[in-house]
Short mmCIF file of C-alpha atoms and ligand atoms in Angstrom, two decimals:
data_model
loop_
_atom_site.label_atom_id
_atom_site.label_comp_id
_atom_site.label_asym_id
_atom_site.label_seq_id
_atom_site.Cartn_x
_atom_site.Cartn_y
_atom_site.Cartn_z
CA MET A 1 0.00 0.00 0.00
CA PRO A 2 2.55 2.64 -0.92
CA SER A 3 1.12 6.12 -0.36
CA VAL A 4 3.69 8.79 -1.07
CA ILE A 5 3.24 12.48 -0.32
CA VAL A 6 5.07 15.05 -2.44
CA VAL A 7 5.56 18.43 -0.74
CA GLY A 8 7.45 21.62 -1.52
CA LEU A 9 10.14 22.51 1.00
CA GLN A 10 10.55 26.19 0.18
CA TRP A 11 8.09 28.94 -0.82
CA GLY A 12 6.38 27.00 -3.62
CA ASP A 13 7.26 26.49 -7.30
CA GLU A 14 9.95 23.96 -6.47
CA GLY A 15 8.96 21.84 -9.46
CA LYS A 16 6.39 19.63 -7.70
CA GLY A 17 4.35 19.34 -10.91
CA LYS A 18 7.26 17.87 -12.86
CA ILE A 19 8.12 15.41 -10.08
CA VAL A 20 4.48 14.33 -9.59
CA ASP A 21 4.09 13.86 -13.35
CA VAL A 22 7.14 11.61 -13.50
CA LEU A 23 6.04 9.57 -10.47
CA SER A 24 2.50 9.30 -11.88
CA GLU A 25 3.72 6.79 -14.44
CA LYS A 26 3.69 4.11 -11.73
CA ALA A 27 0.83 5.52 -9.65
CA ASP A 28 -2.77 4.35 -9.79
CA VAL A 29 -4.24 7.33 -7.93
CA VAL A 30 -2.96 10.92 -7.80
CA ALA A 31 -4.66 13.30 -5.37
CA ARG A 32 -4.47 16.98 -4.44
CA PHE A 33 -5.13 17.65 -0.76
CA GLN A 34 -5.01 21.43 -0.17
CA GLY A 35 -4.77 24.84 -1.76
CA GLY A 36 -6.67 25.86 -4.84
CA HIS A 37 -6.00 27.43 -8.19
CA ASN A 38 -3.41 29.67 -6.57
CA ALA A 39 -1.14 26.75 -7.51
CA GLY A 40 0.47 26.52 -10.93
CA HIS A 41 2.17 23.19 -11.58
CA THR A 42 4.08 23.00 -14.85
CA VAL A 43 4.58 19.76 -16.74
CA VAL A 44 6.50 19.65 -20.03
CA ILE A 45 5.93 16.66 -22.30
CA ASN A 46 7.78 16.59 -25.64
CA ASN A 47 8.22 20.37 -25.53
CA GLU A 48 4.50 20.85 -24.94
CA LYS A 49 3.80 22.78 -21.75
CA PHE A 50 0.82 22.16 -19.46
CA ILE A 51 0.06 24.24 -16.37
CA LEU A 52 -2.20 22.50 -13.87
CA HIS A 53 -4.01 24.54 -11.24
CA VAL A 54 -6.34 22.26 -9.24
CA ILE A 55 -6.32 19.14 -11.37
CA PRO A 56 -3.63 16.72 -10.15
CA SER A 57 -0.55 16.53 -12.38
CA GLY A 58 -1.22 12.79 -12.86
CA ILE A 59 -4.02 13.62 -15.32
CA LEU A 60 -1.51 13.74 -18.19
CA TYR A 61 -0.95 9.99 -17.93
CA LYS A 62 -3.83 7.92 -19.28
CA GLY A 63 -5.78 5.73 -16.89
CA LYS A 64 -4.83 7.38 -13.59
CA LYS A 65 -7.56 8.22 -11.12
CA CYS A 66 -7.13 11.85 -10.15
CA LEU A 67 -8.78 13.16 -7.00
CA ILE A 68 -9.39 16.67 -5.70
CA GLY A 69 -9.75 16.18 -1.97
CA ASN A 70 -11.89 17.79 0.71
CA GLY A 71 -8.97 20.00 1.78
CA VAL A 72 -8.88 21.79 -1.57
CA VAL A 73 -10.82 24.99 -2.27
CA VAL A 74 -12.39 24.98 -5.70
CA ASP A 75 -13.43 27.79 -7.99
CA PRO A 76 -15.96 25.95 -10.18
CA ALA A 77 -15.65 28.44 -13.05
CA SER A 78 -11.88 27.97 -13.11
CA LEU A 79 -12.14 24.18 -12.76
CA VAL A 80 -14.58 23.93 -15.68
CA LYS A 81 -12.18 26.07 -17.73
CA GLU A 82 -9.21 23.92 -16.74
CA ILE A 83 -11.04 20.70 -17.68
CA GLU A 84 -12.22 22.11 -21.02
CA GLY A 85 -8.76 23.48 -21.82
CA LEU A 86 -7.13 20.08 -21.24
CA ILE A 87 -9.79 18.23 -23.22
CA ARG A 88 -9.15 20.61 -26.13
CA ARG A 89 -5.52 19.50 -25.95
CA ASN A 90 -6.58 15.85 -26.19
CA VAL A 91 -6.22 14.97 -22.53
CA GLN A 92 -8.90 12.44 -21.62
CA ILE A 93 -10.98 13.71 -18.70
CA ASP A 94 -14.37 12.43 -17.56
CA GLY A 95 -16.17 11.15 -14.48
CA SER A 96 -14.02 8.01 -14.48
CA ASN A 97 -10.64 9.66 -13.98
CA LEU A 98 -11.27 13.05 -12.35
CA LEU A 99 -13.15 13.05 -9.07
CA LEU A 100 -13.97 15.98 -6.86
CA SER A 101 -14.77 15.71 -3.15
CA LYS A 102 -18.30 16.62 -2.07
CA HIS A 103 -16.67 18.28 0.93
CA ALA A 104 -14.28 20.55 -0.94
CA HIS A 105 -15.17 24.19 -0.26
CA VAL A 106 -16.32 26.45 -3.05
CA ILE A 107 -14.58 29.72 -3.87
CA MET A 108 -17.36 32.23 -4.46
CA PRO A 109 -17.04 35.54 -6.33
CA TYR A 110 -17.36 37.40 -3.03
CA HIS A 111 -14.27 35.55 -1.71
CA ILE A 112 -12.30 36.82 -4.69
CA ALA A 113 -13.58 40.36 -4.12
CA ILE A 114 -12.66 40.29 -0.42
CA ASP A 115 -9.20 38.85 -1.19
CA GLN A 116 -8.47 41.63 -3.67
CA GLU A 117 -10.06 44.46 -1.66
CA SER A 118 -8.36 43.49 1.59
CA GLU A 119 -4.98 43.37 -0.19
CA LYS A 120 -5.62 46.86 -1.55
CA LEU A 121 -6.49 48.13 1.91
CA LYS A 122 -3.30 46.63 3.39
CA GLY A 123 -1.26 48.73 0.95
CA SER A 124 2.48 48.27 1.53
CA LYS A 125 1.72 45.58 4.11
CA SER A 126 -0.11 43.40 1.60
CA ILE A 127 0.67 39.67 1.48
CA GLY A 128 0.88 39.62 -2.30
CA THR A 129 -1.78 36.93 -2.65
CA THR A 130 -2.72 35.49 -6.01
CA GLY A 131 -6.08 37.29 -5.66
CA ARG A 132 -7.95 34.03 -6.25
CA GLY A 133 -10.09 34.16 -3.11
CA ILE A 134 -8.15 31.43 -1.31
CA GLY A 135 -7.84 33.06 2.15
CA PRO A 136 -11.48 34.23 2.44
CA THR A 137 -12.75 30.78 1.36
CA TYR A 138 -10.72 29.03 4.06
CA CYS A 139 -11.95 31.73 6.52
CA ASP A 140 -15.54 30.70 5.81
CA LYS A 141 -14.62 27.03 6.07
CA ILE A 142 -13.11 27.48 9.52
CA GLY A 143 -15.90 29.90 10.47
CA ARG A 144 -18.42 27.18 9.49
CA THR A 145 -20.24 29.33 6.97
CA GLY A 146 -18.56 27.87 3.90
CA ILE A 147 -20.37 26.39 0.93
CA ARG A 148 -19.23 22.92 -0.05
CA ILE A 149 -19.43 21.23 -3.45
CA SER A 150 -22.34 19.06 -2.22
CA ASP A 151 -24.30 22.23 -1.32
CA LEU A 152 -24.35 23.28 -4.97
CA TYR A 153 -26.81 20.44 -5.67
CA GLN A 154 -29.17 21.23 -2.80
CA GLY A 155 -31.37 23.84 -4.54
CA GLU A 156 -33.02 26.16 -2.05
CA LEU A 157 -30.62 25.20 0.73
CA PHE A 158 -27.76 26.51 -1.45
CA ARG A 159 -29.70 29.72 -2.14
CA SER A 160 -30.43 30.29 1.55
CA LYS A 161 -26.77 29.78 2.49
CA LEU A 162 -25.77 32.36 -0.10
CA LYS A 163 -28.38 34.82 1.22
CA SER A 164 -27.26 34.40 4.78
CA ASN A 165 -23.54 34.76 3.93
CA LEU A 166 -24.11 37.82 1.78
CA LEU A 167 -25.90 39.62 4.62
CA HIS A 168 -22.61 40.38 6.31
CA ILE A 169 -20.31 40.05 3.29
CA ASN A 170 -22.16 42.70 1.29
CA PHE A 171 -22.11 44.95 4.36
CA LEU A 172 -18.34 44.55 4.50
CA LEU A 173 -17.82 45.06 0.77
CA GLU A 174 -20.06 48.11 0.55
CA ASN A 175 -19.11 49.82 3.80
CA LEU A 176 -15.54 48.92 4.62
CA TYR A 177 -14.17 48.42 1.13
CA GLN A 178 -16.46 50.93 -0.64
CA SER A 179 -17.03 48.28 -3.28
CA LYS A 180 -20.04 46.53 -4.87
CA GLY A 181 -21.99 43.79 -3.14
CA PHE A 182 -23.32 40.60 -4.79
CA ASN A 183 -26.80 39.37 -5.61
CA PRO A 184 -27.42 35.86 -4.19
CA ASP A 185 -29.87 34.91 -6.94
CA GLU A 186 -27.36 35.75 -9.67
CA ILE A 187 -24.66 33.67 -7.99
CA PHE A 188 -27.18 30.86 -7.50
CA GLU A 189 -27.97 30.77 -11.22
CA GLU A 190 -24.37 30.97 -12.37
CA TYR A 191 -22.99 28.41 -9.91
CA SER A 192 -25.85 25.97 -10.49
CA GLY A 193 -24.71 26.00 -14.12
CA TYR A 194 -21.12 25.09 -13.16
CA ALA A 195 -22.49 22.43 -10.82
CA GLU A 196 -24.24 20.74 -13.74
CA LYS A 197 -21.02 20.73 -15.74
CA LEU A 198 -19.13 19.19 -12.83
CA ARG A 199 -21.81 16.69 -11.75
CA GLU A 200 -20.16 13.60 -13.25
CA HIS A 201 -16.96 14.32 -11.29
CA VAL A 202 -18.46 14.75 -7.81
CA ALA A 203 -17.74 11.83 -5.51
CA ASP A 204 -16.88 10.55 -2.03
CA THR A 205 -13.15 10.87 -2.58
CA ASP A 206 -12.35 9.80 1.01
CA ILE A 207 -13.90 6.40 0.32
CA ILE A 208 -12.24 6.08 -3.10
CA ILE A 209 -8.76 6.83 -1.78
CA ASN A 210 -9.05 4.52 1.23
CA ASP A 211 -10.33 1.72 -1.00
CA ALA A 212 -7.34 2.27 -3.27
CA ILE A 213 -4.92 2.16 -0.34
CA ASN A 214 -6.57 -0.97 1.05
CA SER A 215 -6.31 -2.72 -2.29
CA ASN A 216 -2.58 -2.05 -2.47
CA LYS A 217 -2.71 0.54 -5.22
CA ASN A 218 0.11 3.05 -5.66
CA VAL A 219 -1.16 6.35 -4.33
CA LEU A 220 0.52 9.70 -4.90
CA LEU A 221 -0.49 12.74 -2.86
CA GLU A 222 0.37 16.04 -4.54
CA GLY A 223 1.02 19.04 -2.32
CA ALA A 224 0.63 22.60 -3.53
CA GLN A 225 2.57 25.67 -2.36
CA GLY A 226 5.48 24.92 -0.01
CA THR A 227 6.37 24.41 3.64
CA LEU A 228 7.21 28.08 4.25
CA LEU A 229 3.77 29.02 2.89
CA ASP A 230 2.01 26.66 5.33
CA ILE A 231 -0.55 28.42 7.52
CA ASP A 232 0.99 26.94 10.72
CA HIS A 233 4.61 26.24 9.80
CA GLY A 234 5.37 29.01 7.32
CA THR A 235 6.38 32.64 7.54
CA TYR A 236 2.99 33.77 8.90
CA PRO A 237 1.24 36.02 7.92
CA TYR A 238 3.07 35.85 4.57
CA VAL A 239 1.67 32.42 3.84
CA THR A 240 -1.27 30.77 2.14
CA SER A 241 -4.30 29.65 4.14
CA SER A 242 -3.91 25.87 4.20
CA ASN A 243 -1.57 23.19 5.55
CA SER A 244 0.78 22.61 2.66
CA THR A 245 2.97 20.35 4.82
CA ALA A 246 2.69 16.55 4.87
CA GLY A 247 0.07 16.50 7.65
CA GLY A 248 -2.31 18.31 5.32
CA ALA A 249 -2.43 15.23 3.10
CA CYS A 250 -4.16 13.22 5.84
CA THR A 251 -6.77 15.82 6.77
CA GLY A 252 -7.19 17.03 3.20
CA LEU A 253 -8.12 13.59 1.91
CA GLY A 254 -9.35 11.62 4.92
CA ILE A 255 -6.41 9.24 5.18
CA GLY A 256 -5.03 8.05 8.53
CA PRO A 257 -1.34 8.88 9.15
CA THR A 258 -0.57 5.16 9.55
CA LYS A 259 -1.30 4.69 5.84
CA ILE A 260 1.42 7.06 4.64
CA THR A 261 4.55 5.22 3.55
CA GLY A 262 6.74 8.01 2.23
CA VAL A 263 7.17 11.78 2.15
CA LEU A 264 9.22 13.17 -0.69
CA GLY A 265 10.27 16.81 -0.29
CA VAL A 266 11.00 18.85 -3.40
CA ILE A 267 13.79 21.44 -3.28
CA LYS A 268 14.72 23.83 -6.05
CA ALA A 269 18.54 23.97 -6.30
CA TYR A 270 18.25 27.64 -5.29
CA THR A 271 15.33 29.51 -3.69
CA THR A 272 12.45 31.56 -5.09
CA ARG A 273 9.47 33.34 -3.60
CA VAL A 274 6.51 35.22 -5.13
CA GLY A 275 4.69 37.80 -3.07
CA GLY A 276 5.75 39.58 0.12
CA GLY A 277 7.47 38.34 3.26
CA PRO A 278 10.93 37.55 4.61
CA PHE A 279 13.50 35.93 2.33
CA PRO A 280 16.97 36.19 3.92
CA THR A 281 18.93 34.70 1.00
CA GLU A 282 17.30 36.87 -1.69
CA ILE A 283 19.84 38.10 -4.25
CA HIS A 284 19.23 41.77 -5.03
CA ASP A 285 21.82 42.31 -7.77
CA SER A 286 22.15 41.29 -11.42
CA LEU A 287 22.87 37.67 -10.46
CA GLY A 288 19.32 37.42 -9.11
CA GLU A 289 18.05 38.66 -12.48
CA LEU A 290 20.27 36.21 -14.33
CA ILE A 291 18.84 33.29 -12.36
CA ARG A 292 15.30 34.61 -12.91
CA GLU A 293 15.80 34.77 -16.65
CA LYS A 294 17.67 31.51 -17.01
CA GLY A 295 15.27 29.66 -14.70
CA GLY A 296 12.18 31.24 -16.25
CA GLU A 297 11.20 32.37 -12.77
CA TYR A 298 7.86 33.97 -13.49
CA GLY A 299 4.70 32.80 -11.71
CA ALA A 300 2.88 29.96 -13.49
CA THR A 301 -0.43 31.35 -12.18
CA THR A 302 -0.01 35.12 -12.09
CA GLY A 303 3.03 35.72 -14.31
CA ARG A 304 4.66 37.78 -11.55
CA PRO A 305 8.49 37.79 -11.46
CA ARG A 306 9.72 35.47 -8.71
CA ARG A 307 12.25 36.76 -6.21
CA CYS A 308 15.41 34.63 -6.48
CA GLY A 309 18.06 33.71 -3.91
CA TRP A 310 20.56 31.14 -2.66
CA LEU A 311 19.76 27.81 -1.09
CA ASP A 312 18.81 28.25 2.58
CA MET A 313 19.60 25.38 4.96
CA VAL A 314 17.91 27.06 7.91
CA ILE A 315 14.48 26.90 6.31
CA LEU A 316 15.23 23.51 4.78
CA ARG A 317 16.14 21.98 8.15
CA HIS A 318 12.80 23.25 9.43
CA SER A 319 11.03 21.79 6.41
CA VAL A 320 12.71 18.41 6.82
CA ARG A 321 11.56 18.36 10.45
CA VAL A 322 7.92 19.38 10.06
CA ASN A 323 7.33 17.06 7.11
CA GLY A 324 9.10 13.95 8.42
CA LEU A 325 10.76 13.34 5.06
CA THR A 326 11.83 9.98 3.71
CA GLY A 327 13.51 11.43 0.64
CA ILE A 328 14.41 14.55 -1.32
CA ALA A 329 14.03 15.52 -4.97
CA ILE A 330 16.26 18.38 -6.17
CA THR A 331 15.13 20.29 -9.26
CA LYS A 332 16.64 22.87 -11.60
CA LEU A 333 20.24 21.89 -10.99
CA ASP A 334 20.91 22.87 -14.63
CA ILE A 335 20.04 26.50 -13.92
CA LEU A 336 23.17 26.77 -11.74
CA ASP A 337 25.48 25.55 -14.53
CA GLY A 338 28.31 27.95 -15.30
CA LEU A 339 28.27 29.95 -12.06
CA GLU A 340 31.74 30.69 -10.64
CA SER A 341 30.67 29.97 -7.10
CA LEU A 342 27.55 29.06 -5.15
CA LYS A 343 26.45 30.15 -1.72
CA ILE A 344 24.65 27.99 0.82
CA CYS A 345 23.12 29.71 3.83
CA THR A 346 23.93 27.69 6.95
CA SER A 347 22.60 30.01 9.68
CA TYR A 348 21.24 33.51 10.24
CA LYS A 349 22.71 36.44 12.13
CA TYR A 350 20.58 38.95 13.99
CA ASN A 351 21.73 41.53 16.51
CA GLY A 352 25.11 39.82 16.91
CA ARG A 353 23.49 36.45 17.61
CA ILE A 354 23.67 33.36 15.42
CA TYR A 355 20.42 31.54 14.70
CA ASN A 356 20.73 27.93 13.60
CA GLU A 357 16.96 27.59 13.56
CA PHE A 358 14.45 29.80 11.88
CA PRO A 359 13.30 32.46 14.38
CA LYS A 360 9.59 32.11 15.06
CA GLU A 361 9.14 35.88 15.51
CA ILE A 362 8.41 37.28 12.05
CA ASN A 363 9.94 40.70 12.88
CA ILE A 364 13.24 39.02 13.77
CA PHE A 365 13.06 36.74 10.73
CA ASN A 366 12.59 39.84 8.60
CA GLU A 367 15.84 41.35 9.85
CA CYS A 368 17.96 38.21 9.72
CA GLU A 369 21.11 38.22 7.66
CA PRO A 370 22.29 35.01 6.04
CA VAL A 371 25.60 33.41 7.02
CA TYR A 372 26.99 31.70 3.93
CA GLU A 373 29.32 28.89 3.09
CA GLU A 374 30.71 29.47 -0.39
CA ILE A 375 31.58 26.62 -2.69
CA LYS A 376 32.98 26.45 -6.22
CA GLY A 377 30.51 26.09 -9.09
CA TRP A 378 30.82 23.90 -12.18
CA LYS A 379 31.38 24.98 -15.76
CA GLU A 380 29.94 21.95 -17.55
CA SER A 381 26.30 21.59 -18.56
CA THR A 382 24.11 19.29 -16.47
CA SER A 383 21.15 19.83 -18.75
CA GLY A 384 19.32 16.60 -19.52
CA ILE A 385 21.77 14.31 -17.67
CA THR A 386 20.09 11.07 -16.54
CA ASP A 387 23.01 9.29 -14.90
CA TYR A 388 24.31 10.51 -11.55
CA LYS A 389 27.89 9.50 -12.40
CA LYS A 390 27.82 11.78 -15.44
CA LEU A 391 27.19 14.93 -13.39
CA PRO A 392 30.21 17.24 -13.06
CA GLU A 393 32.14 16.48 -9.89
CA ARG A 394 31.30 19.84 -8.32
CA ALA A 395 27.60 19.38 -9.03
CA ARG A 396 27.77 16.03 -7.24
CA GLU A 397 29.54 17.73 -4.35
CA TYR A 398 26.70 20.28 -4.17
CA ILE A 399 24.09 17.51 -4.08
CA GLU A 400 26.03 15.51 -1.51
CA LYS A 401 26.47 18.57 0.66
CA ILE A 402 22.72 19.17 0.68
CA GLN A 403 22.14 15.52 1.56
CA GLU A 404 24.67 15.61 4.36
CA MET A 405 23.46 18.93 5.78
CA LEU A 406 19.84 17.79 5.82
CA GLY A 407 20.39 14.16 6.79
CA VAL A 408 17.89 12.94 4.18
CA GLU A 409 18.66 10.90 1.07
CA VAL A 410 18.49 12.65 -2.30
CA GLN A 411 16.39 10.24 -4.37
CA ILE A 412 15.64 12.25 -7.52
CA ILE A 413 17.54 14.99 -9.36
CA SER A 414 15.88 16.96 -12.12
CA THR A 415 18.09 18.38 -14.87
CA GLY A 416 15.57 20.03 -17.17
CA GLN A 417 11.89 20.76 -17.71
CA ARG A 418 11.06 17.61 -19.66
CA ARG A 419 9.98 14.27 -18.24
CA ASP A 420 13.08 12.48 -19.43
CA GLU A 421 15.49 15.06 -17.97
CA LEU A 422 15.81 13.30 -14.66
CA ILE A 423 18.19 11.22 -12.54
CA LYS A 424 16.31 8.57 -10.57
CA ILE A 425 18.37 7.36 -7.65
CA LYS A 426 15.55 5.58 -5.81
CA GLU A 427 12.11 4.50 -7.01
CA GLN A 428 9.13 5.70 -4.95
CA PHE A 429 6.86 2.80 -5.93
P1 GDP B 1 5.49 23.79 -8.92
O1 GDP B 1 4.47 24.82 -8.60
O2 GDP B 1 6.24 23.32 -7.72
O3 GDP B 1 4.93 22.64 -9.71
O4 GDP B 1 6.56 24.50 -9.87
P2 GDP B 1 6.25 25.49 -11.12
O5 GDP B 1 5.74 24.69 -12.23
O6 GDP B 1 5.46 26.66 -10.66
O7 GDP B 1 7.70 26.05 -11.40
C1 GDP B 1 8.76 25.21 -11.71
C2 GDP B 1 9.30 25.57 -13.11
O8 GDP B 1 10.55 24.95 -13.29
C3 GDP B 1 8.43 25.08 -14.26
O9 GDP B 1 8.55 25.98 -15.32
C4 GDP B 1 9.06 23.75 -14.62
O10 GDP B 1 8.83 23.36 -15.96
C5 GDP B 1 10.50 24.06 -14.40
N1 GDP B 1 11.36 22.93 -14.02
C6 GDP B 1 11.09 21.90 -13.17
N2 GDP B 1 12.19 21.13 -13.01
C7 GDP B 1 13.15 21.69 -13.76
C8 GDP B 1 14.53 21.39 -14.00
O11 GDP B 1 15.09 20.46 -13.45
N3 GDP B 1 15.22 22.22 -14.83
C9 GDP B 1 14.64 23.29 -15.45
N4 GDP B 1 15.38 24.04 -16.23
N5 GDP B 1 13.36 23.60 -15.25
C10 GDP B 1 12.63 22.83 -14.41
P1 IMO B 2 2.53 26.25 -6.24
O1 IMO B 2 1.65 25.09 -5.86
C1 IMO B 2 4.27 30.05 -5.05
C2 IMO B 2 1.85 32.61 -2.46
C3 IMO B 2 1.35 33.93 -3.03
C4 IMO B 2 1.36 34.76 -1.76
C5 IMO B 2 0.90 33.78 -0.70
C6 IMO B 2 -0.58 33.85 -0.38
O2 IMO B 2 2.54 26.57 -7.68
O3 IMO B 2 3.88 26.09 -5.64
P2 IMO B 2 -2.76 33.05 -1.67
O4 IMO B 2 -3.32 33.46 -3.00
O5 IMO B 2 -2.48 31.59 -1.54
O6 IMO B 2 -3.58 33.57 -0.53
O7 IMO B 2 -1.35 33.83 -1.57
O8 IMO B 2 1.20 32.49 -1.21
N1 IMO B 2 1.48 31.41 -3.26
C7 IMO B 2 2.35 30.73 -4.00
N2 IMO B 2 3.65 30.96 -4.28
N3 IMO B 2 3.66 28.95 -5.53
C8 IMO B 2 2.38 28.68 -5.23
O9 IMO B 2 1.79 27.52 -5.57
C9 IMO B 2 1.64 29.61 -4.47
N4 IMO B 2 0.37 29.67 -4.03
C10 IMO B 2 0.30 30.76 -3.28
O10 IMO B 2 2.24 34.42 -3.99
O11 IMO B 2 2.68 35.15 -1.44
MG1 MG B 3 3.94 26.77 -9.18
#
């Protein structure tokens, strides 16, 4: 019953989509457990690029059951668009291979409005959200006023929930944000339409996934965002609103922790971040721009330029700990080809004190300076290499240093965007 969780160990965009796609070949079920269409997971097959937002990256392999779990927040308009877009590109999607939890919460247009208006009001203190309504939807979920996928099929009950929610939400939009409120009947009509389009996909995903685990199927659990964006374990408040760490896979799908057999953490060979918040190893000069251009570091969802920096062992040690990793996948090694030297942050310095662990006080974290170990880079290209022994010696030293510093085995190394540009050191299934 192998059930392997794939999580990001930095601030998202580590290359989870590529790794999940590759591992999907041997998986029977691939499931998303948290987040929403704030995620953008890129998969490149034969130079054709696909960006998945809520649909698991396993969908690009035929015959895989793909689940969107209860922990995910779903914008039905966006999901319908994503399904239709993939079908147009000849990806087979129907009620047999894409299943959506009845308990997933629905992102409503008023959540999107609140997300965007509250960011505007925060001004320079804004989080830099994707503006997709993620935070306000999880607010309603926790506040027990959320609307779940199953509610969309309950006719008047759905309408009355909308009416009751809009009582205070319209007050907020019109009075605090000086914006326009929403009409519950219009939302009812529009969303009932999406519900019809999604009907064949709606299912009890908790039962499906547990049945798969119990019948010894290979199950892959695809995390979105990254550990430092986790609502509890990230750089709060500059985080997303769900548990993007391994624990989220259990609650977000209804799987007991005893059923998880592996947790693979994905690390980009350097660090990136989109949006606001602390980032001690950020590179502010032309080298940061060079990495951004070479690595194509622009948001897969919003197109925003990603902030780029060196590898940070302080946050990675934290990520290893809170996820209980069994293995590591390192991506984008090829982007570091040709650099004279590389820096690895081993600790932080603040007010004359050395921090080996990430300070939990965000104001201190914000002011931390990185302490670096500098190592020599490699001149040769690693692009497309599939055999570990063929990597330049210094690239191997970099990988082995990461492994040694984190105490977790490096099991996969990615050397390009495409499926075949990969070094597999250990199989996950
Ligand atoms: P995700 O959100 O974690 O799935 O990552 P994104 O898709 O947002 O960003 C990762 C980007 O890096 C995508 O454009 C991938 O195609 C690309 N990528 C992944 N692995 C590699 C790699 O090893 N080398 C290169 N050059 N690009 C990669
Ligand atoms: P994937 O799955 C990178 C960031 C946003 C913002 C913060 C909160 O592709 O790695 P939100 O809209 O979630 O309320 O925004 O989280 N963020 C991501 N950054 N990759 C992602 O997803 C992200 N999803 C959200 O930029 O800083
Ligand atoms: Mg992404």
